[in-house]
Coordinates of C-alpha atoms and ligand atoms in Angstrom, one line a residue:
M85 CA -29.4 -2.4 38.3
A86 CA -28.2 -5.8 39.8
N87 CA -29.7 -6.4 43.5
S88 CA -26.4 -9.2 45.1
F89 CA -23.4 -9.2 43.7
E90 CA -24.6 -12.9 42.6
S91 CA -27.2 -11.4 40.0
F92 CA -24.8 -9.4 38.9
K93 CA -22.6 -11.9 38.2
A94 CA -25.7 -14.4 36.7
G95 CA -26.9 -11.2 34.6
M96 CA -23.0 -11.3 33.1
D97 CA -23.7 -14.6 31.0
S98 CA -27.0 -13.8 29.3
R99 CA -26.1 -11.5 26.1
E100 CA -28.8 -9.6 26.5
E101 CA -28.0 -8.3 30.2
R102 CA -25.2 -8.3 29.2
R103 CA -24.8 -5.6 27.4
T104 CA -27.3 -3.3 30.7
L105 CA -25.1 -4.3 32.2
L106 CA -22.1 -3.2 30.9
Q107 CA -23.5 -0.5 29.5
R108 CA -23.8 3.0 30.2
D109 CA -24.5 5.1 26.1
G110 CA -24.2 2.3 24.2
K111 CA -20.3 2.5 25.1
P112 CA -18.2 -0.2 27.0
F113 CA -18.7 1.1 30.9
F114 CA -17.7 -1.9 33.1
V115 CA -14.9 -4.1 31.1
L116 CA -14.2 -7.1 32.4
I117 CA -15.4 -9.9 30.0
S118 CA -14.4 -10.9 26.2
Q119 CA -17.4 -12.0 25.4
Q120 CA -19.5 -8.2 25.6
F121 CA -17.5 -7.2 22.4
M122 CA -19.7 -8.2 19.6
R123 CA -18.2 -7.6 16.1
A124 CA -18.8 -4.1 15.9
D125 CA -17.7 -3.0 18.8
I126 CA -14.3 -4.9 18.4
E127 CA -14.0 -3.5 14.4
S128 CA -14.5 -0.6 15.5
L129 CA -12.0 -0.5 18.7
C130 CA -9.4 -1.4 16.5
D131 CA -9.9 0.9 13.8
T132 CA -10.5 3.6 15.5
A133 CA -6.2 1.4 17.8
T134 CA -5.1 2.1 14.1
A135 CA -6.4 5.6 14.3
I136 CA -4.7 6.5 17.5
R137 CA -1.5 4.8 16.0
R138 CA -1.3 6.6 12.3
L139 CA -2.2 10.5 14.0
D140 CA 0.4 9.9 17.3
R141 CA 3.1 9.8 13.8
H142 CA 2.8 13.5 14.1
V143 CA 3.2 16.8 16.6
E144 CA -0.7 17.9 15.3
G145 CA -2.3 14.7 15.8
R146 CA 0.1 14.1 19.0
D147 CA -1.4 17.3 20.7
F148 CA -4.6 16.6 19.5
L149 CA -5.0 12.8 20.8
R150 CA -3.0 14.7 24.4
S151 CA -6.8 17.2 24.1
M152 CA -8.6 13.8 24.3
L153 CA -8.7 12.6 28.4
R154 CA -6.9 15.9 29.3
G155 CA -7.8 16.2 33.2
H156 CA -8.9 12.9 33.6
R157 CA -7.5 10.4 36.5
I158 CA -6.8 7.0 35.8
M159 CA -6.2 4.6 39.2
N160 CA -4.1 1.4 38.3
L161 CA -4.7 -1.2 40.6
F162 CA -2.8 -3.8 40.4
A163 CA -2.6 -6.8 42.6
Q164 CA -0.6 -9.8 41.0
P165 CA 3.1 -8.2 39.7
S166 CA 2.9 -6.9 35.8
T167 CA 5.6 -4.3 34.7
R168 CA 3.8 -4.8 30.7
T169 CA 0.6 -4.8 31.3
A170 CA 0.4 -1.7 33.7
E171 CA 3.5 0.1 31.4
S172 CA 0.9 -0.1 29.0
F173 CA -2.4 1.1 30.3
I174 CA 0.2 3.7 31.4
A175 CA 1.0 4.5 28.1
A176 CA -2.2 4.7 27.0
A177 CA -3.7 7.6 28.8
D178 CA -1.3 9.3 28.0
K179 CA -0.8 9.5 24.4
L180 CA -4.9 10.3 25.6
G181 CA -3.1 13.2 27.8
A182 CA -5.1 11.1 31.0
S183 CA -3.3 11.1 34.1
T184 CA -2.5 8.1 36.2
R185 CA -1.4 6.7 39.4
Q186 CA -0.1 2.9 40.1
V187 CA -1.6 1.5 43.2
S188 CA 0.7 -2.2 43.6
D189 CA 1.2 -3.4 46.7
L190 CA -2.0 -3.7 48.7
R191 CA 0.4 -4.4 51.5
T192 CA 0.2 -0.9 51.4
S193 CA -3.1 0.1 51.2
S194 CA -6.1 -0.1 53.4
F195 CA -6.8 -4.0 51.7
A196 CA -4.6 -4.7 54.8
K197 CA -6.5 -2.8 57.1
G198 CA -9.7 -5.6 56.2
E199 CA -11.7 -3.5 53.7
S200 CA -13.8 -4.1 51.7
V201 CA -13.7 -4.0 47.7
E202 CA -16.7 -1.9 47.8
D203 CA -14.9 0.5 50.0
A204 CA -11.5 0.4 48.3
V205 CA -13.5 1.5 44.9
R206 CA -16.4 3.2 46.4
T207 CA -13.2 5.7 48.1
L208 CA -11.7 5.7 44.7
S209 CA -14.0 6.5 42.6
S210 CA -13.8 10.4 44.5
F211 CA -10.8 11.3 43.1
F212 CA -10.2 8.8 39.9
D213 CA -12.4 9.3 36.6
A214 CA -11.3 4.9 35.8
I215 CA -10.0 2.8 37.4
V216 CA -7.5 -0.1 35.6
T217 CA -8.0 -3.8 37.5
R218 CA -5.1 -7.0 38.0
H219 CA -6.1 -9.0 40.8
Q220 CA -5.6 -12.7 41.5
D221 CA -8.9 -13.5 42.2
D222 CA -11.5 -14.1 39.2
D223 CA -14.5 -11.8 40.2
F224 CA -12.4 -9.0 41.8
A225 CA -13.0 -6.7 38.7
A226 CA -16.7 -7.0 38.2
R227 CA -16.9 -7.0 42.1
A228 CA -15.6 -3.5 42.2
A229 CA -17.3 -2.8 39.1
W230 CA -21.0 -3.6 40.7
A231 CA -20.2 -2.0 43.8
L232 CA -19.4 1.8 41.5
S233 CA -22.7 1.0 39.1
R234 CA -24.5 1.0 42.1
S235 CA -22.9 3.8 43.9
G236 CA -24.4 7.6 43.3
R237 CA -20.7 8.7 41.7
P238 CA -20.6 5.4 39.4
I239 CA -16.9 5.6 37.6
P240 CA -15.6 2.6 34.1
V241 CA -13.9 -0.7 35.5
I242 CA -11.3 -1.9 33.1
S243 CA -9.9 -5.1 34.1
A244 CA -5.9 -5.9 32.9
G245 CA -6.0 -9.4 34.5
S246 CA -9.2 -11.7 36.7
G247 CA -7.4 -14.4 38.2
K248 CA -7.4 -17.3 36.0
S249 CA -10.2 -16.1 33.5
Q250 CA -9.9 -13.1 31.5
H251 CA -7.5 -11.1 30.1
V252 CA -9.7 -9.4 28.3
S253 CA -7.5 -5.8 27.2
Q254 CA -4.5 -8.6 26.3
S255 CA -7.3 -10.4 24.1
L256 CA -7.8 -7.1 22.2
L257 CA -4.2 -6.4 21.2
D258 CA -4.6 -9.9 20.7
I259 CA -7.5 -10.4 17.4
Y260 CA -5.8 -6.5 16.8
T261 CA -2.9 -8.1 15.4
L262 CA -4.4 -11.2 13.9
R263 CA -7.0 -9.4 11.6
Y264 CA -3.8 -6.0 11.0
S265 CA -1.8 -9.3 10.1
F266 CA -4.5 -11.0 8.1
A267 CA -5.8 -7.2 6.8
E268 CA -4.6 -9.0 3.4
R269 CA -6.0 -13.0 3.6
G270 CA -9.1 -11.9 4.4
G271 CA -9.0 -10.7 8.0
V272 CA -9.4 -13.3 11.0
D273 CA -12.7 -15.2 9.8
G274 CA -12.5 -18.8 8.8
K275 CA -8.4 -19.0 10.4
D276 CA -6.3 -21.8 12.2
V277 CA -5.9 -20.6 15.3
V278 CA -3.1 -22.8 17.4
I279 CA -3.4 -22.6 20.9
I280 CA -1.0 -23.8 23.8
G281 CA -0.5 -23.7 27.3
D282 CA -2.7 -24.1 30.2
V283 CA -5.7 -22.6 29.1
A284 CA -7.9 -23.8 32.0
R285 CA -5.7 -21.9 34.2
N286 CA -4.3 -19.0 31.5
R287 CA -6.4 -16.0 31.6
A288 CA -5.2 -14.6 27.8
A289 CA -5.6 -18.1 26.4
R290 CA -9.5 -18.4 27.1
S291 CA -10.2 -15.1 26.6
L292 CA -8.7 -14.8 22.7
A293 CA -11.0 -17.9 22.3
Y294 CA -13.6 -16.6 23.8
L295 CA -13.2 -13.5 21.3
L296 CA -12.5 -15.7 18.4
A297 CA -16.4 -16.5 18.1
R298 CA -17.1 -13.4 17.6
F299 CA -15.7 -14.2 13.7
E300 CA -17.2 -16.5 10.8
R301 CA -16.1 -20.4 10.8
P302 CA -12.5 -20.0 13.0
R303 CA -10.5 -23.4 13.7
I304 CA -9.0 -23.4 17.1
H305 CA -6.5 -26.9 18.3
F306 CA -5.7 -26.3 21.5
V307 CA -2.5 -27.6 23.1
S308 CA -2.5 -28.9 26.5
P309 CA -1.7 -31.1 29.4
D310 CA -4.2 -33.0 30.4
A311 CA -4.7 -31.4 33.6
F312 CA -4.9 -28.2 32.2
A313 CA -7.3 -28.8 29.3
P314 CA -9.9 -26.3 28.2
D315 CA -12.4 -26.1 31.1
D316 CA -16.9 -27.2 29.7
A317 CA -17.9 -24.2 29.6
L318 CA -15.4 -22.8 27.7
L319 CA -15.4 -25.5 25.4
R320 CA -19.6 -25.5 26.0
Y321 CA -19.5 -21.3 24.3
L322 CA -16.9 -22.5 21.5
D323 CA -19.8 -24.9 20.9
R324 CA -22.4 -22.7 21.0
H325 CA -21.0 -20.4 18.5
E326 CA -20.2 -22.7 15.9
V327 CA -16.1 -22.6 16.8
R328 CA -14.7 -25.9 15.2
T329 CA -12.2 -27.9 17.4
T330 CA -9.7 -29.9 18.5
I331 CA -8.2 -31.0 21.8
N332 CA -4.4 -32.2 21.2
S333 CA -2.2 -33.3 23.9
S334 CA 0.8 -33.9 21.1
L335 CA 1.7 -30.7 19.5
A336 CA 4.7 -32.7 17.4
T337 CA 1.2 -34.9 16.1
L338 CA -0.8 -32.0 15.3
L339 CA 1.9 -29.7 13.2
K340 CA 3.2 -32.6 11.3
D341 CA -1.2 -33.6 10.0
Q342 CA -1.9 -30.3 9.9
G343 CA 0.9 -27.7 10.0
G344 CA 0.3 -26.1 6.2
G345 CA -2.6 -25.5 7.4
I346 CA -2.3 -23.1 10.4
D347 CA -2.4 -19.6 10.0
A348 CA -1.4 -18.3 13.6
I349 CA -0.3 -19.9 16.6
Y350 CA -0.6 -18.7 20.4
V351 CA 1.8 -20.4 23.2
T352 CA 1.1 -19.4 26.6
R353 CA 3.6 -20.4 29.4
L354 CA 2.2 -22.7 32.7
Q355 CA 0.7 -20.9 34.5
Q356 CA 3.0 -22.7 37.5
E357 CA 1.8 -19.5 40.5
W358 CA -1.8 -21.0 40.9
D359 CA -0.1 -24.9 41.9
R360 CA 0.7 -23.9 45.5
G361 CA -3.1 -21.5 45.8
N362 CA -1.7 -19.0 47.4
N363 CA -0.7 -16.3 44.0
G364 CA 2.9 -17.1 44.5
I365 CA 5.8 -16.8 42.5
P366 CA 6.6 -20.2 40.6
D367 CA 10.2 -21.5 42.0
A368 CA 12.4 -20.8 38.6
T369 CA 13.2 -25.0 38.8
D370 CA 9.4 -25.4 38.4
R371 CA 9.3 -23.4 36.0
G372 CA 8.8 -24.0 32.3
S373 CA 6.8 -26.5 30.1
A374 CA 7.3 -30.3 29.0
D375 CA 9.1 -31.0 26.1
E376 CA 4.8 -31.3 24.5
F377 CA 3.8 -27.5 25.2
V378 CA 7.5 -26.1 23.4
L379 CA 7.1 -25.2 19.6
K380 CA 10.5 -27.1 19.0
P381 CA 12.8 -24.7 16.5
E382 CA 12.8 -27.5 14.2
Y383 CA 8.6 -27.9 13.9
R384 CA 10.1 -25.2 11.5
S385 CA 9.5 -26.5 8.3
L386 CA 5.3 -27.4 9.4
L387 CA 4.5 -24.6 8.8
R388 CA 4.0 -22.1 6.4
P389 CA 5.8 -18.2 6.1
D390 CA 2.6 -16.6 7.0
C391 CA 2.5 -18.3 9.9
L392 CA 1.4 -16.1 12.4
L393 CA 3.1 -17.0 15.9
M394 CA 2.7 -15.1 19.3
H395 CA 2.7 -15.6 22.9
P396 CA 1.4 -12.6 25.5
L397 CA 4.2 -12.7 26.7
P398 CA 5.7 -13.5 29.8
R399 CA 7.8 -16.4 28.8
V400 CA 10.6 -19.1 29.8
N401 CA 11.0 -22.4 27.4
E402 CA 7.9 -22.3 25.2
L403 CA 8.7 -20.3 22.5
P404 CA 12.6 -20.3 21.5
E405 CA 14.1 -17.5 20.6
E406 CA 15.3 -19.5 17.5
W407 CA 11.6 -18.6 16.3
E408 CA 12.9 -14.5 16.1
D409 CA 13.3 -14.1 12.5
H410 CA 11.0 -16.4 11.7
P411 CA 8.9 -13.9 9.4
G412 CA 5.6 -14.4 11.1
F413 CA 6.9 -13.8 14.4
M414 CA 4.6 -10.7 16.2
V415 CA 5.4 -11.1 19.4
W416 CA 7.1 -7.5 19.6
R417 CA 3.9 -6.5 17.7
Q418 CA 1.3 -7.3 20.5
V419 CA 3.2 -5.6 23.1
R420 CA 3.6 -2.3 20.8
N421 CA 0.1 -3.4 19.8
G422 CA -1.5 -3.4 24.0
M423 CA -0.2 1.3 23.5
W424 CA -3.0 1.4 21.1
I425 CA -5.3 -0.7 21.8
R426 CA -5.8 -0.3 25.4
A427 CA -5.9 3.9 24.9
A428 CA -8.5 2.6 21.8
L429 CA -10.1 1.7 24.9
F430 CA -10.5 4.5 27.2
A431 CA -11.9 6.3 24.1
A432 CA -14.9 4.5 23.4
V433 CA -15.3 4.4 27.9
F434 CA -15.2 8.2 27.8
G435 CA -17.0 8.1 24.3
C436 CA -14.4 10.0 22.4
D437 CA -13.1 7.0 19.7
G438 CA -16.0 8.6 17.2
E439 CA -14.4 12.1 16.8
I440 CA -10.5 10.1 16.4
R441 CA -12.0 7.4 14.0
N442 CA -13.6 11.5 12.1
R443 CA -10.2 13.0 12.1
A444 CA -7.8 10.3 11.0
A445 CA -10.6 10.0 8.3
R446 CA -10.5 13.6 7.4
L447 CA -6.7 12.8 7.1
R448 CA -6.8 10.5 5.6
L449 CA -5.0 8.2 7.7
L450 CA -8.1 5.3 7.7
Ligands
LIG768 N1 1.1 -11.4 31.4 C1 -0.5 -12.8 31.0 C2 -1.6 -12.5 32.6 O1 -0.8 -11.5 33.0 C3 0.4 -14.2 30.4 C4 0.9 -14.5 30.6 O2 1.1 -14.2 32.9 O3 0.7 -16.6 30.9 O4 -2.2 -13.5 32.3

């Protein structure tokens, strides 16, 4: 057990300690960063998501799924704007029969009276079986996990977006989408992925890059404004894990030179809400990416028809609607996949994922 939050955080950087800190009985307990998932964990989560998706097609399958977490209560503690992710976690919990409560305005909670994260989550652990949390502070979820790991009633904490640093459940749904789409093309290994946008501040882009490192020989082409290029810690990690990377400032040049070799493009928006330093909502006039970071419809002929186009949403101008009829446009599938992979995550956290996969296998659904 880490005695201080600082040592808990430092432990998360070490591969060996990370498992002790974040897992219980071989299962994920605190879900905070992409690096905590090994290749086998990712494969098993994806198989569970597919099992849930297929079982959910039939009444008996749905009843079986709903019995998995019946009686469990999940708290969605969301301090930042979210509809998609919050609803996706609620729908995922619902699929497995758990009930959910949502607190999205922390001004109405005791945080407004100056309550510490530690006291707040320990209080919530009396009423709930897991906390899903989104917060503008990079460390909020980790701090909650640390506090609970030292308490007499530890419950799982799942980050649904941590400041500018990570959005682990988003990256799991992105990998699930890539794996499913590349099923007939050798899977995610060896693929060339372009990540466009504000990589320094986009937690979805960063988490995806970290997760791609679990695959064999991927190549990531980052395209971002100089001021928001990928940070050194991320680049060093990718290098250590033999992910080949290129850093580009012009999307047009990259696609003209290498468009035919690209397997997937992950477009993200500029994260202007951080510009004011207060997690504010940017003015409409501030929003949107500069031309160099927009996937323009005229680039279509530079890409293969089977190139995947993805976006974590919300989008502003960076992925225009003209792309929607492209055969590789996966954005709406990503949204749906988010619910399946989050249900798989709950199943793994509460230890019923094996039973779900077995049931699906017996019915020849896997
Ligand atoms: N929805 C994602 C997030 O919460 C991506 C974004 O907002 O740009 O990080």
